[in-house]
Coordinates of C-alpha atoms and ligand atoms in Angstrom, one line a residue:
M607 CA -0.2 0.1 0.3
T608 CA 1.4 3.2 -0.8
A609 CA -1.3 5.5 0.2
T610 CA -1.8 7.3 3.6
L611 CA -4.5 5.7 5.5
I612 CA -7.4 8.3 6.9
D613 CA -7.9 6.5 9.8
G614 CA -11.4 8.1 10.8
K615 CA -11.4 6.0 13.7
A616 CA -9.1 7.7 15.4
F617 CA -10.3 11.2 14.0
A618 CA -13.7 10.3 15.5
A619 CA -12.3 9.5 19.2
G620 CA -10.4 12.5 18.9
L621 CA -13.8 14.7 18.5
R622 CA -15.6 12.8 21.0
E623 CA -12.8 13.7 23.4
R624 CA -13.4 17.4 21.9
I625 CA -16.7 17.8 22.7
A626 CA -17.1 16.4 26.4
D627 CA -14.3 19.0 26.8
E628 CA -17.1 21.5 25.4
V629 CA -19.6 19.9 26.9
K630 CA -17.7 20.0 30.1
A631 CA -17.3 23.6 30.2
L632 CA -21.4 24.2 29.2
K633 CA -22.3 22.0 32.2
D634 CA -20.5 24.8 34.0
R635 CA -22.6 26.9 33.2
G636 CA -26.2 24.6 34.1
I637 CA -26.6 23.4 30.6
T638 CA -26.9 19.6 29.7
P639 CA -27.3 19.2 25.9
G640 CA -29.4 16.3 25.2
L641 CA -30.8 14.2 22.0
A642 CA -33.8 12.2 21.5
V643 CA -33.6 9.9 19.3
V644 CA -36.6 8.2 17.7
L645 CA -36.9 4.9 16.6
V646 CA -40.2 3.3 15.2
G647 CA -40.9 -0.2 14.5
E648 CA -38.3 -3.2 15.4
D649 CA -35.9 -2.9 12.6
P650 CA -32.3 -5.4 13.4
A651 CA -30.1 -2.7 12.0
S652 CA -31.9 0.4 12.8
Q653 CA -32.0 -0.5 16.6
V654 CA -28.4 -1.4 16.5
Y655 CA -27.9 2.4 15.7
V656 CA -29.6 3.2 18.1
R657 CA -28.6 1.6 21.0
S658 CA -24.8 2.9 19.2
K659 CA -25.9 6.0 19.5
G660 CA -27.1 6.5 22.7
K661 CA -24.3 5.0 24.7
Q662 CA -21.8 7.6 22.8
T663 CA -24.5 10.4 23.7
V664 CA -24.0 9.6 27.6
Q665 CA -20.3 9.1 26.3
V666 CA -19.5 12.6 25.6
G667 CA -21.6 13.9 28.7
M668 CA -24.7 14.0 26.3
N669 CA -28.3 13.4 28.0
S670 CA -29.6 11.1 25.4
Y671 CA -33.5 10.5 25.2
E672 CA -34.6 6.8 23.8
H673 CA -38.5 6.9 22.3
K674 CA -39.4 3.9 21.2
L675 CA -42.6 2.9 19.3
S676 CA -44.7 0.3 18.1
A677 CA -44.2 -0.5 13.9
D678 CA -48.2 0.5 13.9
I679 CA -48.0 3.4 15.3
S680 CA -50.1 6.1 13.3
Q681 CA -47.9 9.1 11.4
D682 CA -50.6 11.1 13.8
E683 CA -49.4 9.6 17.3
L684 CA -45.4 10.2 16.2
L685 CA -46.1 13.8 15.2
T686 CA -47.6 14.5 18.6
L687 CA -44.2 12.9 20.1
I688 CA -42.0 14.8 18.1
E689 CA -44.0 18.2 18.9
R690 CA -44.0 17.2 22.8
L691 CA -40.1 17.0 21.9
N692 CA -40.2 20.4 20.0
A693 CA -41.3 22.4 22.4
D694 CA -39.0 20.5 25.0
P695 CA -35.8 22.9 26.5
A696 CA -34.0 19.6 27.5
V697 CA -34.5 18.3 24.3
N698 CA -31.3 20.0 22.5
G699 CA -31.5 17.9 18.9
I700 CA -34.2 15.3 17.7
L701 CA -33.2 11.9 15.4
V702 CA -35.9 9.8 13.7
Q703 CA -34.3 7.0 12.9
L704 CA -35.0 6.0 8.9
P705 CA -36.8 3.9 7.4
L706 CA -40.0 4.9 9.0
P707 CA -42.5 1.7 8.4
S708 CA -44.2 2.0 4.8
H709 CA -47.3 3.5 5.9
M710 CA -45.8 7.0 7.4
D711 CA -44.9 10.2 4.7
E712 CA -41.1 10.5 6.0
A713 CA -40.4 13.8 4.9
A714 CA -43.3 14.4 6.9
V715 CA -42.4 13.7 9.6
I716 CA -38.9 14.8 9.2
N717 CA -39.9 18.1 8.3
A718 CA -42.4 18.5 11.6
I719 CA -38.9 18.1 13.3
D720 CA -38.0 21.9 14.7
P721 CA -35.2 22.8 12.0
D722 CA -32.8 24.4 15.0
K723 CA -33.2 21.0 16.8
D724 CA -32.4 19.0 13.5
V725 CA -29.4 17.0 14.0
D726 CA -29.3 14.8 10.7
G727 CA -30.1 18.4 8.9
F728 CA -32.5 16.4 6.5
H729 CA -35.2 19.3 6.8
I730 CA -35.9 21.1 4.1
Q731 CA -34.9 24.1 5.4
N732 CA -31.5 22.7 6.3
V733 CA -31.2 21.7 2.9
G734 CA -31.9 24.9 1.4
R735 CA -29.9 26.9 4.4
L736 CA -26.6 24.5 3.1
A737 CA -27.9 25.6 0.2
T738 CA -27.7 28.9 0.0
G739 CA -24.4 28.6 2.4
Q740 CA -26.9 29.9 5.6
N741 CA -26.3 28.6 8.9
A742 CA -27.8 24.6 8.5
M743 CA -27.4 21.3 10.2
V744 CA -25.4 19.6 7.8
P745 CA -26.0 15.6 7.7
C746 CA -23.5 14.1 9.8
T747 CA -21.7 11.6 7.1
P748 CA -20.7 14.5 4.7
L749 CA -19.7 16.3 7.1
G750 CA -17.1 13.7 8.7
C751 CA -16.5 13.2 5.1
L752 CA -15.3 17.5 4.9
M753 CA -13.6 16.9 8.8
L754 CA -11.4 14.3 7.2
L755 CA -10.9 16.0 3.5
R756 CA -10.3 18.5 5.6
D757 CA -7.5 17.3 8.3
Q758 CA -6.3 15.6 4.7
L759 CA -5.2 18.1 2.4
G760 CA -6.3 21.6 3.6
D761 CA -7.6 23.3 1.6
L762 CA -9.5 22.0 -0.3
S763 CA -10.5 26.0 -3.3
G764 CA -9.2 24.3 -6.4
K765 CA -9.3 21.1 -6.3
S766 CA -11.2 19.0 -8.7
A767 CA -14.0 16.6 -6.7
V768 CA -16.2 14.2 -8.2
V769 CA -19.3 12.8 -5.7
L770 CA -20.3 9.6 -7.1
G771 CA -24.0 9.1 -5.5
R772 CA -26.7 12.2 -5.6
S773 CA -28.7 10.9 -2.2
N774 CA -30.6 13.3 -0.4
I775 CA -28.5 11.4 2.5
V776 CA -24.6 11.6 1.1
G777 CA -24.4 12.8 -2.4
K778 CA -25.5 15.6 -2.7
P779 CA -25.0 17.6 0.7
M780 CA -22.0 16.5 -0.2
A781 CA -21.6 18.2 -3.1
Q782 CA -22.7 21.5 -1.3
L783 CA -19.8 21.0 1.2
L784 CA -17.5 20.7 -0.8
L785 CA -18.8 23.7 -3.4
R786 CA -18.8 25.7 -0.1
D787 CA -15.2 25.2 -0.1
S788 CA -14.7 25.9 -3.7
A789 CA -13.6 22.6 -5.2
T790 CA -14.7 22.4 -8.4
V791 CA -17.6 19.4 -7.9
T792 CA -19.0 17.0 -10.5
I793 CA -21.7 14.7 -9.1
A794 CA -21.7 10.7 -10.7
H795 CA -24.6 9.0 -11.0
S796 CA -26.5 5.9 -12.6
R797 CA -27.0 7.3 -15.7
T798 CA -23.1 9.1 -15.8
V799 CA -20.8 8.3 -19.2
D800 CA -18.1 7.4 -19.1
L801 CA -17.1 7.0 -15.7
P802 CA -14.1 5.9 -15.0
Q803 CA -12.5 9.2 -17.0
L804 CA -14.9 11.3 -15.0
C805 CA -13.0 9.5 -11.4
Q806 CA -9.5 10.0 -13.1
Q807 CA -10.1 14.0 -13.5
A808 CA -10.7 13.8 -9.7
D809 CA -8.4 15.8 -6.3
I810 CA -10.8 14.2 -4.6
L811 CA -12.8 11.0 -4.9
V812 CA -15.3 11.3 -2.9
A813 CA -17.8 7.0 -4.0
A814 CA -21.4 6.9 -2.0
V815 CA -22.8 4.4 -4.4
G816 CA -23.7 1.1 -2.4
R817 CA -22.1 -1.5 -4.5
A818 CA -19.6 -2.9 -3.5
N819 CA -15.8 -2.2 -5.1
F820 CA -17.6 -0.6 -7.8
V821 CA -14.2 1.9 -7.9
K822 CA -11.4 0.6 -9.6
A823 CA -7.6 1.7 -8.8
D824 CA -7.9 2.9 -12.6
W825 CA -10.9 5.1 -12.5
V826 CA -8.6 7.2 -9.0
K827 CA -6.1 9.7 -10.1
P828 CA -2.4 8.9 -9.0
G829 CA -2.0 10.8 -5.7
A830 CA -6.2 11.5 -5.1
T831 CA -7.5 11.9 -1.9
V832 CA -10.5 8.8 -1.5
I833 CA -13.6 9.3 0.3
D834 CA -15.2 5.6 1.1
V835 CA -18.9 6.0 2.4
G836 CA -19.6 3.1 1.1
I837 CA -20.5 0.3 3.4
N838 CA -21.7 -3.6 2.0
R839 CA -22.0 -6.2 3.3
T840 CA -20.6 -9.4 1.5
D841 CA -19.4 -12.6 2.7
D842 CA -16.6 -10.9 2.6
G843 CA -17.7 -9.3 5.1
L844 CA -17.8 -5.5 5.8
V845 CA -16.7 -3.8 2.2
G846 CA -16.3 -0.6 1.3
D847 CA -17.9 0.9 -2.7
V848 CA -14.4 1.3 -3.7
D849 CA -11.4 -1.3 -4.8
F850 CA -9.9 -0.7 -1.9
A851 CA -6.4 -2.8 -1.9
A852 CA -5.8 -2.3 -5.4
A853 CA -7.1 2.1 -5.2
A854 CA -4.8 2.4 -2.5
Q855 CA -1.4 1.4 -4.5
V856 CA -2.4 4.6 -6.9
A857 CA -4.7 6.8 -4.9
G858 CA -2.4 9.4 -2.1
A859 CA -4.8 9.1 0.8
I860 CA -7.6 6.5 0.9
T861 CA -9.8 5.6 3.8
P862 CA -10.6 1.7 4.8
V863 CA -13.8 -0.1 5.6
P864 CA -14.5 -0.4 8.5
G865 CA -13.2 2.8 10.4
G866 CA -13.3 5.3 7.9
V867 CA -16.2 6.9 7.0
G868 CA -18.4 5.3 9.8
P869 CA -17.1 6.4 13.1
M870 CA -17.5 10.3 11.3
T871 CA -20.9 9.6 11.6
I872 CA -21.8 9.4 15.1
A873 CA -19.6 11.8 16.0
C874 CA -20.5 14.2 14.0
L875 CA -24.1 13.6 15.1
L876 CA -22.7 14.5 18.6
A877 CA -21.9 17.6 17.3
N878 CA -24.2 18.4 15.7
T879 CA -25.7 18.4 19.1
L880 CA -23.8 20.7 20.6
T881 CA -24.1 23.3 18.0
A882 CA -27.5 23.2 18.1
T883 CA -27.3 23.7 21.9
A884 CA -25.0 26.5 21.3
R885 CA -26.8 28.3 19.6
A886 CA -30.2 27.4 21.5
N887 CA -28.6 29.5 23.9
G888 CA -27.4 32.3 22.2
L889 CA -23.4 30.9 22.2
P890 CA -21.0 31.5 20.1
D891 CA -20.7 27.6 17.6
P892 CA -18.5 25.3 18.0
E893 CA -14.9 25.7 16.4
G894 CA -14.7 23.4 14.0
L895 CA -17.5 21.6 14.3
T896 CA -19.0 23.4 11.8
P897 CA -18.3 24.1 7.9
Ligands
LIG1036 P1 -29.0 6.0 -2.2 O1 -28.9 4.7 -2.7 O2 -30.3 6.6 -1.8 O3 -28.1 6.2 -3.7 C1 -27.0 5.7 -4.2 C2 -26.0 6.5 -5.9 O4 -25.6 5.6 -6.1 C3 -27.3 6.7 -6.1 O5 -27.3 8.3 -6.5 C4 -27.1 6.2 -7.5 O6 -27.4 6.8 -8.4 C5 -25.8 5.7 -7.3 N1 -25.7 4.5 -8.4 C6 -26.1 3.7 -8.2 N2 -26.0 2.7 -8.8 C7 -24.7 3.2 -9.8 C8 -23.3 3.0 -10.7 N3 -24.1 2.0 -11.3 N4 -23.4 4.0 -11.5 C9 -22.8 5.5 -10.9 N5 -23.9 5.6 -9.8 C10 -24.6 5.1 -9.6 O7 -27.4 5.7 -1.2 P2 -27.4 7.1 -0.2 O8 -26.5 7.5 -0.5 O9 -27.8 6.6 0.9 O10 -25.4 5.7 0.4 C11 -24.9 5.2 -0.1 C12 -23.7 4.3 0.4 O11 -23.2 4.7 1.1 C13 -24.3 2.9 0.7 O12 -23.6 1.5 0.7 C14 -24.8 3.6 2.3 O13 -24.7 2.2 3.0 C15 -23.8 4.4 2.6 N6 -23.4 5.1 4.2 C16 -22.8 5.2 4.6 C17 -23.4 5.8 6.0 C18 -21.7 5.5 6.7 O14 -22.2 6.6 7.9 N7 -20.8 5.3 6.6 C19 -23.8 6.5 5.7 C20 -24.9 7.1 4.8 C21 -24.2 5.8 3.7 P3 -29.0 6.6 -9.2 O15 -29.6 8.7 -8.6 O16 -28.8 7.3 -11.0 O17 -29.7 6.2 -8.4

Protein backbone atom coordinates (compact mmCIF):
# COMPACT_ATOMS: atom_id res chain seq x y z
CA MET A 1 0.00 0.00 0.00
CA THR A 2 1.39 3.40 -0.92
CA ALA A 3 -1.53 5.65 0.07
CA THR A 4 -1.80 7.30 3.46
CA LEU A 5 -4.53 5.61 5.47
CA ILE A 6 -7.12 8.13 6.67
CA ASP A 7 -7.96 6.82 10.12
CA GLY A 8 -11.56 7.90 10.70
CA LYS A 9 -11.81 5.82 13.84
CA ALA A 10 -8.96 7.74 15.51
CA PHE A 11 -10.22 11.08 14.19
CA ALA A 12 -13.72 10.37 15.53
CA ALA A 13 -12.29 9.41 18.94
CA GLY A 14 -10.44 12.74 19.09
CA LEU A 15 -13.60 14.57 18.05
CA ARG A 16 -15.62 12.87 20.81
CA GLU A 17 -12.97 13.88 23.36
CA ARG A 18 -13.22 17.49 22.22
CA ILE A 19 -17.01 17.34 22.38
CA ALA A 20 -16.85 15.87 25.89
CA ASP A 21 -14.65 18.82 26.97
CA GLU A 22 -17.13 21.30 25.49
CA VAL A 23 -20.05 19.50 27.18
CA LYS A 24 -18.22 19.77 30.51
CA ALA A 25 -17.77 23.51 29.99
CA LEU A 26 -21.49 23.86 29.18
CA LYS A 27 -22.43 21.85 32.27
CA ASP A 28 -20.36 24.26 34.36
CA ARG A 29 -22.76 26.94 33.08
CA GLY A 30 -25.77 24.80 34.01
CA ILE A 31 -26.49 23.56 30.46
CA THR A 32 -26.61 19.84 29.60
CA PRO A 33 -27.12 19.06 25.89
CA GLY A 34 -29.88 16.51 25.25
CA LEU A 35 -30.41 14.29 22.20
CA ALA A 36 -33.74 12.53 21.60
CA VAL A 37 -33.67 9.53 19.26
CA VAL A 38 -36.96 8.14 17.99
CA LEU A 39 -37.15 4.59 16.68
CA VAL A 40 -40.34 3.32 15.08
CA GLY A 41 -40.53 -0.46 14.65
CA GLU A 42 -37.96 -3.18 15.13
CA ASP A 43 -35.67 -3.05 12.12
CA PRO A 44 -32.52 -4.85 13.44
CA ALA A 45 -29.99 -2.52 11.77
CA SER A 46 -31.87 0.55 13.08
CA GLN A 47 -31.89 -0.93 16.59
CA VAL A 48 -28.09 -1.33 16.45
CA TYR A 49 -27.63 2.28 15.22
CA VAL A 50 -29.95 3.68 17.89
CA ARG A 51 -28.19 1.73 20.63
CA SER A 52 -24.75 2.98 19.65
CA LYS A 53 -26.02 6.57 19.24
CA GLY A 54 -27.47 6.46 22.76
CA LYS A 55 -24.30 4.96 24.21
CA GLN A 56 -21.97 7.53 22.63
CA THR A 57 -24.29 10.40 23.60
CA VAL A 58 -24.00 9.41 27.25
CA GLN A 59 -20.23 8.83 26.93
CA VAL A 60 -19.64 12.50 25.99
CA GLY A 61 -21.76 13.63 28.95
CA MET A 62 -24.98 14.52 27.12
CA ASN A 63 -28.45 13.37 28.09
CA SER A 64 -29.90 10.69 25.82
CA TYR A 65 -33.65 10.25 25.47
CA GLU A 66 -34.73 7.13 23.57
CA HIS A 67 -38.30 6.79 22.30
CA LYS A 68 -39.11 3.32 20.97
CA LEU A 69 -42.48 3.11 19.27
CA SER A 70 -44.27 0.15 17.82
CA ALA A 71 -44.29 -0.23 14.02
CA ASP A 72 -48.08 0.14 13.85
CA ILE A 73 -48.45 3.54 15.54
CA SER A 74 -50.11 6.17 13.37
CA GLN A 75 -48.24 9.04 11.77
CA ASP A 76 -50.31 11.44 13.90
CA GLU A 77 -49.07 9.78 17.08
CA LEU A 78 -45.48 10.17 15.88
CA LEU A 79 -46.10 13.83 14.98
CA THR A 80 -47.53 14.44 18.45
CA LEU A 81 -44.33 13.07 20.01
CA ILE A 82 -42.22 15.29 17.72
CA GLU A 83 -44.25 18.36 18.74
CA ARG A 84 -43.62 17.49 22.37
CA LEU A 85 -39.87 17.13 21.78
CA ASN A 86 -39.81 20.41 19.78
CA ALA A 87 -41.28 22.19 22.81
CA ASP A 88 -39.05 20.48 25.40
CA PRO A 89 -36.14 22.79 26.39
CA ALA A 90 -34.13 19.80 27.69
CA VAL A 91 -34.05 18.39 24.14
CA ASN A 92 -31.55 20.16 21.86
CA GLY A 93 -31.41 17.57 19.10
CA ILE A 94 -34.08 15.29 17.62
CA LEU A 95 -33.32 12.37 15.34
CA VAL A 96 -35.97 10.14 13.82
CA GLN A 97 -34.25 6.93 12.75
CA LEU A 98 -34.90 6.10 9.09
CA PRO A 99 -36.36 4.18 7.37
CA LEU A 100 -39.87 4.65 8.76
CA PRO A 101 -42.62 2.05 8.23
CA SER A 102 -44.19 2.25 4.78
CA HIS A 103 -47.49 3.76 6.01
CA MET A 104 -45.66 6.95 7.00
CA ASP A 105 -44.63 9.94 4.89
CA GLU A 106 -40.94 10.36 5.73
CA ALA A 107 -40.69 13.92 4.41
CA ALA A 108 -43.74 15.04 6.44
CA VAL A 109 -42.25 13.53 9.60
CA ILE A 110 -38.76 15.01 9.09
CA ASN A 111 -40.21 18.43 8.22
CA ALA A 112 -42.21 18.41 11.47
CA ILE A 113 -38.95 18.56 13.47
CA ASP A 114 -37.91 22.03 14.62
CA PRO A 115 -35.16 22.83 12.04
CA ASP A 116 -32.89 24.13 14.82
CA LYS A 117 -33.14 20.71 16.53
CA ASP A 118 -32.81 18.73 13.29
CA VAL A 119 -29.38 17.25 14.04
CA ASP A 120 -29.59 14.92 11.02
CA GLY A 121 -29.82 17.98 8.77
CA PHE A 122 -32.58 16.47 6.61
CA HIS A 123 -35.27 19.14 7.20
CA ILE A 124 -36.11 21.05 4.03
CA GLN A 125 -35.07 24.32 5.72
CA ASN A 126 -31.63 22.92 6.52
CA VAL A 127 -31.25 21.67 2.94
CA GLY A 128 -32.02 25.22 1.78
CA ARG A 129 -29.75 26.83 4.35
CA LEU A 130 -26.85 24.60 3.29
CA ALA A 131 -27.45 25.38 -0.38
CA THR A 132 -27.54 29.13 0.30
CA GLY A 133 -24.60 29.25 2.72
CA GLN A 134 -26.62 30.01 5.86
CA ASN A 135 -26.26 28.43 9.30
CA ALA A 136 -27.55 24.93 8.53
CA MET A 137 -27.58 21.73 10.50
CA VAL A 138 -25.46 19.67 8.09
CA PRO A 139 -26.07 15.93 7.47
CA CYS A 140 -23.65 13.96 9.63
CA THR A 141 -21.98 11.64 7.11
CA PRO A 142 -20.96 14.35 4.61
CA LEU A 143 -19.91 16.62 7.48
CA GLY A 144 -17.62 13.82 8.70
CA CYS A 145 -16.19 13.38 5.18
CA LEU A 146 -15.51 17.12 4.98
CA MET A 147 -13.64 17.07 8.30
CA LEU A 148 -11.46 14.18 7.10
CA LEU A 149 -10.76 15.93 3.79
CA ARG A 150 -9.81 19.21 5.44
CA ASP A 151 -7.59 17.39 7.90
CA GLN A 152 -5.86 15.56 5.06
CA LEU A 153 -5.62 18.31 2.45
CA GLY A 154 -6.06 21.61 4.27
CA ASP A 155 -7.47 24.09 1.75
CA LEU A 156 -9.81 22.37 -0.74
CA SER A 157 -10.17 25.40 -2.98
CA GLY A 158 -9.56 24.78 -6.67
CA LYS A 159 -9.43 21.00 -6.23
CA SER A 160 -11.35 18.91 -8.70
CA ALA A 161 -13.90 16.78 -6.81
CA VAL A 162 -16.13 13.99 -8.09
CA VAL A 163 -18.97 12.77 -5.86
CA LEU A 164 -20.36 9.39 -6.90
CA GLY A 165 -24.01 9.28 -5.80
CA ARG A 166 -26.75 11.91 -5.58
CA SER A 167 -28.78 10.86 -2.55
CA ASN A 168 -30.26 13.52 -0.27
CA ILE A 169 -28.40 12.16 2.74
CA VAL A 170 -24.89 11.76 1.29
CA GLY A 171 -24.20 12.71 -2.33
CA LYS A 172 -26.00 16.05 -2.67
CA PRO A 173 -24.99 17.56 0.70
CA MET A 174 -21.41 16.32 0.15
CA ALA A 175 -21.31 18.17 -3.16
CA GLN A 176 -22.71 21.32 -1.49
CA LEU A 177 -20.02 21.20 1.21
CA LEU A 178 -17.22 20.74 -1.32
CA LEU A 179 -18.60 23.60 -3.40
CA ARG A 180 -18.74 25.76 -0.30
CA ASP A 181 -15.03 25.06 0.19
CA SER A 182 -14.47 26.21 -3.43
CA ALA A 183 -13.71 22.81 -4.95
CA THR A 184 -14.86 22.30 -8.54
CA VAL A 185 -17.52 19.65 -8.10
CA THR A 186 -19.08 17.07 -10.39
CA ILE A 187 -21.90 14.83 -9.16
CA ALA A 188 -22.09 11.45 -10.87
CA HIS A 189 -24.91 8.89 -10.76
CA SER A 190 -26.26 5.81 -12.52
CA ARG A 191 -26.82 7.67 -15.80
CA THR A 192 -23.36 9.22 -15.94
CA VAL A 193 -21.49 8.35 -19.13
CA ASP A 194 -17.89 7.09 -18.86
CA LEU A 195 -17.55 7.11 -15.11
CA PRO A 196 -13.93 5.82 -15.12
CA GLN A 197 -12.78 8.70 -17.32
CA LEU A 198 -14.61 11.24 -15.13
CA CYS A 199 -13.17 9.83 -11.91
CA GLN A 200 -9.65 9.90 -13.35
CA GLN A 201 -9.84 13.72 -13.30
CA ALA A 202 -10.64 13.92 -9.59
CA ASP A 203 -8.21 15.19 -6.95
CA ILE A 204 -10.96 14.26 -4.47
CA LEU A 205 -13.12 11.21 -5.12
CA VAL A 206 -16.05 10.53 -2.79
CA ALA A 207 -17.84 7.21 -3.40
CA ALA A 208 -21.40 6.89 -2.03
CA VAL A 209 -22.96 4.36 -4.35
CA GLY A 210 -23.75 1.29 -2.23
CA ARG A 211 -22.01 -1.26 -4.48
CA ALA A 212 -19.16 -3.40 -3.18
CA ASN A 213 -15.75 -2.67 -4.73
CA PHE A 214 -17.40 -0.62 -7.49
CA VAL A 215 -14.59 1.93 -7.98
CA LYS A 216 -11.56 0.32 -9.59
CA ALA A 217 -7.92 1.28 -9.11
CA ASP A 218 -7.56 2.52 -12.69
CA TRP A 219 -10.40 5.05 -12.10
CA VAL A 220 -8.29 6.74 -9.44
CA LYS A 221 -6.03 9.64 -10.37
CA PRO A 222 -2.51 8.98 -9.00
CA GLY A 223 -2.17 10.83 -5.68
CA ALA A 224 -5.92 11.52 -5.32
CA THR A 225 -7.69 11.53 -1.96
CA VAL A 226 -10.38 8.85 -1.88
CA ILE A 227 -13.25 8.90 0.61
CA ASP A 228 -15.25 5.68 0.66
CA VAL A 229 -18.71 6.15 2.19
CA GLY A 230 -20.06 2.77 1.10
CA ILE A 231 -21.02 0.10 3.61
CA ASN A 232 -21.68 -3.20 1.88
CA ARG A 233 -22.17 -6.53 3.61
CA THR A 234 -20.54 -9.34 1.60
CA ASP A 235 -19.38 -12.91 2.23
CA ASP A 236 -15.96 -11.38 2.96
CA GLY A 237 -17.46 -9.07 5.62
CA LEU A 238 -18.00 -5.32 5.40
CA VAL A 239 -16.50 -3.65 2.35
CA GLY A 240 -16.74 -0.20 0.84
CA ASP A 241 -17.60 1.06 -2.65
CA VAL A 242 -13.91 1.23 -3.58
CA ASP A 243 -11.66 -1.71 -4.43
CA PHE A 244 -9.52 -0.72 -1.47
CA ALA A 245 -6.42 -2.92 -1.82
CA ALA A 246 -5.84 -1.99 -5.46
CA ALA A 247 -6.91 1.67 -5.17
CA ALA A 248 -4.55 2.16 -2.22
CA GLN A 249 -1.64 1.50 -4.62
CA VAL A 250 -2.63 4.52 -6.70
CA ALA A 251 -4.30 7.02 -4.34
CA GLY A 252 -2.42 9.53 -2.23
CA ALA A 253 -4.75 8.96 0.75
CA ILE A 254 -7.76 6.70 1.28
CA THR A 255 -10.30 5.81 3.95
CA PRO A 256 -10.68 2.12 4.87
CA VAL A 257 -14.01 0.34 5.41
CA PRO A 258 -14.62 -0.24 8.24
CA GLY A 259 -12.81 2.40 10.27
CA GLY A 260 -13.03 5.32 7.84
CA VAL A 261 -16.19 7.36 7.33
CA GLY A 262 -18.45 5.12 9.46
CA PRO A 263 -17.20 6.22 12.92
CA MET A 264 -17.37 9.87 11.84
CA THR A 265 -21.14 9.76 11.36
CA ILE A 266 -22.11 9.36 15.03
CA ALA A 267 -19.30 11.69 16.15
CA CYS A 268 -20.78 14.36 13.85
CA LEU A 269 -24.25 13.69 15.23
CA LEU A 270 -22.84 14.60 18.65
CA ALA A 271 -21.09 17.62 17.12
CA ASN A 272 -24.41 18.78 15.64
CA THR A 273 -26.16 18.30 18.99
CA LEU A 274 -23.49 20.44 20.63
CA THR A 275 -23.89 23.12 17.94
CA ALA A 276 -27.68 23.07 18.34
CA THR A 277 -27.27 23.45 22.12
CA ALA A 278 -24.89 26.40 21.73
CA ARG A 279 -27.26 28.12 19.29
CA ALA A 280 -30.30 27.49 21.53
CA ASN A 281 -28.45 29.24 24.36
CA GLY A 282 -27.24 32.19 22.30
CA LEU A 283 -23.61 31.01 22.38
CA PRO A 284 -21.21 31.01 19.39
CA ASP A 285 -20.87 27.81 17.35
CA PRO A 286 -18.15 25.54 18.77
CA GLU A 287 -14.92 25.96 16.79
CA GLY A 288 -14.35 23.52 13.90
CA LEU A 289 -17.57 21.52 14.23
CA THR A 290 -19.56 23.35 11.54
CA PRO A 291 -18.63 23.94 7.91
P1 LIG B 1 -28.58 5.62 -2.28
O1 LIG B 1 -28.94 4.24 -2.72
O2 LIG B 1 -29.63 6.53 -1.81
O3 LIG B 1 -27.82 6.35 -3.49
C1 LIG B 1 -26.87 5.68 -4.26
C2 LIG B 1 -26.41 6.58 -5.39
O4 LIG B 1 -25.48 5.83 -6.17
C3 LIG B 1 -27.53 7.03 -6.32
O5 LIG B 1 -27.42 8.40 -6.59
C4 LIG B 1 -27.32 6.18 -7.57
O6 LIG B 1 -27.63 6.85 -8.78
C5 LIG B 1 -25.83 5.95 -7.54
N1 LIG B 1 -25.50 4.73 -8.27
C6 LIG B 1 -26.04 3.50 -8.11
N2 LIG B 1 -25.52 2.65 -9.01
C7 LIG B 1 -24.66 3.37 -9.75
C8 LIG B 1 -23.82 3.06 -10.87
N3 LIG B 1 -23.77 1.82 -11.39
N4 LIG B 1 -23.06 4.03 -11.39
C9 LIG B 1 -23.09 5.28 -10.87
N5 LIG B 1 -23.87 5.64 -9.82
C10 LIG B 1 -24.63 4.68 -9.29
O7 LIG B 1 -27.44 5.40 -1.20
P2 LIG B 1 -26.92 6.38 -0.02
O8 LIG B 1 -26.42 7.65 -0.58
O9 LIG B 1 -27.91 6.40 1.07
O10 LIG B 1 -25.68 5.52 0.51
C11 LIG B 1 -24.59 5.19 -0.33
C12 LIG B 1 -23.68 4.23 0.41
O11 LIG B 1 -23.19 4.87 1.58
C13 LIG B 1 -24.37 2.96 0.91
O12 LIG B 1 -23.43 1.90 0.85
C14 LIG B 1 -24.70 3.25 2.34
O13 LIG B 1 -24.76 2.09 3.13
C15 LIG B 1 -23.51 4.10 2.72
N6 LIG B 1 -23.76 5.01 3.84
C16 LIG B 1 -22.81 5.05 4.81
C17 LIG B 1 -22.96 5.89 5.88
C18 LIG B 1 -21.88 5.93 6.91
O14 LIG B 1 -22.13 6.31 8.03
N7 LIG B 1 -20.64 5.58 6.54
C19 LIG B 1 -24.15 6.73 6.05
C20 LIG B 1 -25.04 6.70 4.92
C21 LIG B 1 -24.84 5.83 3.87
P3 LIG B 1 -29.16 7.22 -9.21
O15 LIG B 1 -29.52 8.41 -8.36
O16 LIG B 1 -29.04 7.55 -10.65
O17 LIG B 1 -29.99 6.02 -8.91
